[in-house]
PDB file of C-alpha atoms in Angstrom:
ATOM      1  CA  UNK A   1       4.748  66.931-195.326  1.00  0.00           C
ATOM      2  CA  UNK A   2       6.006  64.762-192.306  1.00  0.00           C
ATOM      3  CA  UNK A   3       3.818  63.211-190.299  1.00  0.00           C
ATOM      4  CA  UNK A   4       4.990  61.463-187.070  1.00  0.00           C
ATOM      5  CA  UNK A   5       2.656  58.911-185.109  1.00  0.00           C
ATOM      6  CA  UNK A   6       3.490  57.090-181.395  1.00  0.00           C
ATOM      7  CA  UNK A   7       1.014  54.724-180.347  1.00  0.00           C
ATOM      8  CA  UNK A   8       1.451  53.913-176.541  1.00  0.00           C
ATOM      9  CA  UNK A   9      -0.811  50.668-175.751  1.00  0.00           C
ATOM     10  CA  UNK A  10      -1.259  47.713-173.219  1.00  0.00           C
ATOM     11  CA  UNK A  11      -0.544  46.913-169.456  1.00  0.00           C
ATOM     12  CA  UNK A  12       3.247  46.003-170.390  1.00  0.00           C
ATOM     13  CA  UNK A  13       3.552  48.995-172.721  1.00  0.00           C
ATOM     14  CA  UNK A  14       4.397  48.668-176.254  1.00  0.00           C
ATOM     15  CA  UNK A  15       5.336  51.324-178.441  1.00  0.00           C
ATOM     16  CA  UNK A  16       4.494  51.434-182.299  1.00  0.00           C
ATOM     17  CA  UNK A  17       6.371  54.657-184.327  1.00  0.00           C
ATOM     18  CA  UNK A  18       4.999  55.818-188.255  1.00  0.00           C
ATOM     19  CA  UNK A  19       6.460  58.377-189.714  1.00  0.00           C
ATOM     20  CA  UNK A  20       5.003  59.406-193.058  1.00  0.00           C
ATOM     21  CA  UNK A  21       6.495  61.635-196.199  1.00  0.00           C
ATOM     22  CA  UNK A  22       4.298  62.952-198.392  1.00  0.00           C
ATOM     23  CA  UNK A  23       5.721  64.834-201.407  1.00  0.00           C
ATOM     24  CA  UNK A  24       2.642  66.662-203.489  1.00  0.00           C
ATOM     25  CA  UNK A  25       2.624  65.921-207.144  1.00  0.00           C
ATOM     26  CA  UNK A  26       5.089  68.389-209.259  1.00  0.00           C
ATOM     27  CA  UNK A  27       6.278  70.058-205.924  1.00  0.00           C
ATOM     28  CA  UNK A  28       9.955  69.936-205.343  1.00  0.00           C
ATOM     29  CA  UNK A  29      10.952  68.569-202.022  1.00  0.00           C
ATOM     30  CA  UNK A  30      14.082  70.711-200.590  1.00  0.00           C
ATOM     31  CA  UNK A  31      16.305  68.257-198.782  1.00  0.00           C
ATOM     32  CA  UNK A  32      16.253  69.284-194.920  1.00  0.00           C
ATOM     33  CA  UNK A  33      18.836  68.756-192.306  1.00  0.00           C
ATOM     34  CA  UNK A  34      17.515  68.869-188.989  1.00  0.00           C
ATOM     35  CA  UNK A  35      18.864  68.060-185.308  1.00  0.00           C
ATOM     36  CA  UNK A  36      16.777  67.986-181.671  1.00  0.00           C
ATOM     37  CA  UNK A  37      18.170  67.689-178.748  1.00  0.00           C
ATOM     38  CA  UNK A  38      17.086  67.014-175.147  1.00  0.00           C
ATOM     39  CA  UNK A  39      19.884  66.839-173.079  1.00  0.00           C
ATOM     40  CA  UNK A  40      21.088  70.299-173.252  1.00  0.00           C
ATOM     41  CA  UNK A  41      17.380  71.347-172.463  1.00  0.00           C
ATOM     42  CA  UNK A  42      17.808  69.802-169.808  1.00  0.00           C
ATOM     43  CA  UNK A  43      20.844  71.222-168.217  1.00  0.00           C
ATOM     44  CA  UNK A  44      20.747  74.474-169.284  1.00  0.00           C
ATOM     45  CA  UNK A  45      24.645  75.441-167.759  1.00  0.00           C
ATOM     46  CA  UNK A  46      26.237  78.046-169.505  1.00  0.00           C
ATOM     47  CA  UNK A  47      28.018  77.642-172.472  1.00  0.00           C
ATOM     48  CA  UNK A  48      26.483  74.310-172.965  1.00  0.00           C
ATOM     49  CA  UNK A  49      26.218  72.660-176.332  1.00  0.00           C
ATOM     50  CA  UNK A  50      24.377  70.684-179.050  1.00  0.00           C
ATOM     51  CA  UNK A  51      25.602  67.371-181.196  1.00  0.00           C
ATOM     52  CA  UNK A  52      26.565  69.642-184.020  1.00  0.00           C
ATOM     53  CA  UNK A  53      24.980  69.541-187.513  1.00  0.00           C
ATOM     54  CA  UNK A  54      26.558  69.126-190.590  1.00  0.00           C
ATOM     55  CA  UNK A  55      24.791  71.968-192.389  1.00  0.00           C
ATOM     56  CA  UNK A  56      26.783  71.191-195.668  1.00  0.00           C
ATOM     57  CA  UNK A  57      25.472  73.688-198.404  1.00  0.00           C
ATOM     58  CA  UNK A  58      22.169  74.489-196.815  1.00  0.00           C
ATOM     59  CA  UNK A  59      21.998  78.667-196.388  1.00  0.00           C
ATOM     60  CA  UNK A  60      18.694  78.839-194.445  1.00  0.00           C
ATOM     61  CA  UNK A  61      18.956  78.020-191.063  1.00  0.00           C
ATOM     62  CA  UNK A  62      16.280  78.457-187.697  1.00  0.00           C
ATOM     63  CA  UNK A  63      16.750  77.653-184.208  1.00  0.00           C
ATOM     64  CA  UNK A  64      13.462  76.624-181.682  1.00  0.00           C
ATOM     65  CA  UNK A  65      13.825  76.422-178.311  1.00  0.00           C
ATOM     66  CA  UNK A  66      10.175  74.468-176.435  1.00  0.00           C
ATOM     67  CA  UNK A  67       9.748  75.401-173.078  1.00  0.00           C
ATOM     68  CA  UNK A  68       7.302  74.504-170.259  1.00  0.00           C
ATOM     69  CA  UNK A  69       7.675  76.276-166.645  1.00  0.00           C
ATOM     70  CA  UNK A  70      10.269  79.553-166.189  1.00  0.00           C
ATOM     71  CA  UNK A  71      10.280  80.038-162.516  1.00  0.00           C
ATOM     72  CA  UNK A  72      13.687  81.905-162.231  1.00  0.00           C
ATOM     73  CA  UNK A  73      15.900  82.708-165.154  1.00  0.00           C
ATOM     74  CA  UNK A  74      14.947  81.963-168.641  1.00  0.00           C
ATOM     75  CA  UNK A  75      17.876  80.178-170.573  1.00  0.00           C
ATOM     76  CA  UNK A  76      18.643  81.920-173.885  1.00  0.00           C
ATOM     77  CA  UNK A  77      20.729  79.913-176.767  1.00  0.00           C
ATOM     78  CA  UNK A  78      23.030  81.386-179.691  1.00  0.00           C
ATOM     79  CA  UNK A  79      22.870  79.531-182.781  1.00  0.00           C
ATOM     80  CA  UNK A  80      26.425  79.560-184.121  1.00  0.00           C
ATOM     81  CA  UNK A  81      28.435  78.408-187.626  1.00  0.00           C
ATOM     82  CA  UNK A  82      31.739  76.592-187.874  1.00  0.00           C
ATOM     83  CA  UNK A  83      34.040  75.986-191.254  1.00  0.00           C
ATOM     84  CA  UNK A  84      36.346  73.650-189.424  1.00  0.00           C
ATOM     85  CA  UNK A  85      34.073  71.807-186.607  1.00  0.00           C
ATOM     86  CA  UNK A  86      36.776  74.205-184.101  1.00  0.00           C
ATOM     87  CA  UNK A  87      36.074  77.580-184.255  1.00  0.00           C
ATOM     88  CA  UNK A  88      32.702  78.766-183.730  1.00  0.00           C
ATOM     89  CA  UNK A  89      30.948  82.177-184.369  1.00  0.00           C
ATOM     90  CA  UNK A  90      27.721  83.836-183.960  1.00  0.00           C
ATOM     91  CA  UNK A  91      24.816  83.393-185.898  1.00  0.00           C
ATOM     92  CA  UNK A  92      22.005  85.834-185.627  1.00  0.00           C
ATOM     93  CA  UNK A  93      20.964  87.308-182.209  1.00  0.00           C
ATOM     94  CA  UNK A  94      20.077  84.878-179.019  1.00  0.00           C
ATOM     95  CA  UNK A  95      17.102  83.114-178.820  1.00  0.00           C
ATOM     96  CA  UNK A  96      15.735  83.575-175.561  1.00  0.00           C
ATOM     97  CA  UNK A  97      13.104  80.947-174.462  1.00  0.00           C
ATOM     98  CA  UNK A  98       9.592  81.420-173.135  1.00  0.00           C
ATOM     99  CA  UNK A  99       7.848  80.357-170.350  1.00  0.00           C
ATOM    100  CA  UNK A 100       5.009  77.594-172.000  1.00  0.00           C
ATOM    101  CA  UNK A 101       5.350  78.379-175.610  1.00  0.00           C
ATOM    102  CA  UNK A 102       7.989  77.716-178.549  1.00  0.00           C
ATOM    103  CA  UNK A 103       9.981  80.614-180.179  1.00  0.00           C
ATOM    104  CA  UNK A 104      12.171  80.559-183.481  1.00  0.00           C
ATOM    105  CA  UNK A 105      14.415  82.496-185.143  1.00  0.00           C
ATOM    106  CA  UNK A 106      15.211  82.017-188.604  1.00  0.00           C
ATOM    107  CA  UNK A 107      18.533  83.533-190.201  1.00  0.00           C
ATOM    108  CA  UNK A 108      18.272  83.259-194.375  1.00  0.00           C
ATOM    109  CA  UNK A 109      21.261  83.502-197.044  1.00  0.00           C
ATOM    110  CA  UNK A 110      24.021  82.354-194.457  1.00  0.00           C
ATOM    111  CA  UNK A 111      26.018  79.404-195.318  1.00  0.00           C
ATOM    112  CA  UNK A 112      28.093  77.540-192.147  1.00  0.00           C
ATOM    113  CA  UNK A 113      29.639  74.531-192.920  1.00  0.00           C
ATOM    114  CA  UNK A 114      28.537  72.969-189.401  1.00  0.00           C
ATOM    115  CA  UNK A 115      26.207  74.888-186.962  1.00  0.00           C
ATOM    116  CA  UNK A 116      24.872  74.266-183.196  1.00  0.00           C
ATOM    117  CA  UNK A 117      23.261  75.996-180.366  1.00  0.00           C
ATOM    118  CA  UNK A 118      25.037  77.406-177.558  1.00  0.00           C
ATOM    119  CA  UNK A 119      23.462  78.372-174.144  1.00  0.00           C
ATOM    120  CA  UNK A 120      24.840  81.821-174.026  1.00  0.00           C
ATOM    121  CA  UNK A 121      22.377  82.092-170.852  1.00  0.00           C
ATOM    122  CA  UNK A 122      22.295  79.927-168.031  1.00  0.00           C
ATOM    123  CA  UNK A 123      18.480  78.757-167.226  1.00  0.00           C
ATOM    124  CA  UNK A 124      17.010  78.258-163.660  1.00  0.00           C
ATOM    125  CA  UNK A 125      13.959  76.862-162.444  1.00  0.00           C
ATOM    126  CA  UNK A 126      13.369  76.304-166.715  1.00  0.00           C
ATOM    127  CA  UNK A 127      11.684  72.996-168.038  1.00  0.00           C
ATOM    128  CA  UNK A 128      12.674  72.927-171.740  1.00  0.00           C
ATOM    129  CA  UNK A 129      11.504  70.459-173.836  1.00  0.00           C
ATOM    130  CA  UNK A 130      13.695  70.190-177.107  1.00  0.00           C
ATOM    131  CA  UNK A 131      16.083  72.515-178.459  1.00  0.00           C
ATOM    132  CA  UNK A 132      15.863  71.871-182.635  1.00  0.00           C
ATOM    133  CA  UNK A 133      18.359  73.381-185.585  1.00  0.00           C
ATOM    134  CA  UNK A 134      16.891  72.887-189.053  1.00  0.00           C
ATOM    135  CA  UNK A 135      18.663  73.689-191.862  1.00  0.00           C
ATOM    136  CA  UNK A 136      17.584  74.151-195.896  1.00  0.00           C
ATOM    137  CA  UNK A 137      18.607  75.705-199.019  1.00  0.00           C
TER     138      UNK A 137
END
């Protein structure tokens, strides 16, 4: 378990951050890669993309897209692989966001060297909150 605490306090605000790993006794812990990114919430164009993540050996890998207000046109993202950090392809289907709530989509037993998100498309009138790869064996 991970367990992430921000305390906001005082008239000249200081901010404390805990984060806490609890393994449970005789439980392996699988080593987790895992990326979020705000900016390309936030802009949303068209064949925008994430930092990428070194995925390494790891063959499980989801996508989540938060979102807040859809007013227009919801932004949907592909999650795509990469052997070489150059040439991308598809991963799984697009992930198309939703207004208020937080989707996933999880693709097992496929291996990509390096893997990121890719608006595939563009959002208007969208408040996303975090776009987030995670990636595990």
């Amino acid at each position: 378990y991970i367990r992430f605490i921000r305390t906001v306090g005082g008239t000249s605000p200081s901010i404390t951050n805990t984060v806490t790993r609890t393994v449970l006794p005789f439980m392996p812990s699988e080593p987790q890669k895992r990326l979020i990114d705000r900016s390309l919430a936030s802009t949303q164009a068209l064949n925008a993309v994430t930092p990428t993540l070194f995925q390494g050996a790891a063959n499980n890998v989801q996508l989540v897209v938060n979102a807040g207000t859809i007013t227009t046109t919801a932004p949907a993202f592909q999650l795509e692989g990469s052997e070489d950090n150059l040439n991308w392809y598809s991963i799984g289907s697009p992930l198309t966001s939703v207004a208020s709530n937080t989707v996933e989509v999880t693709v097992s037993a496929r291996s990509a060297t390096y893997t990121r998100a890719r608006v595939s498309t563009a959002g208007s009138g969208a408040t996303i909150g975090y776009v987030s790869i995670k990636a595990w064996s």
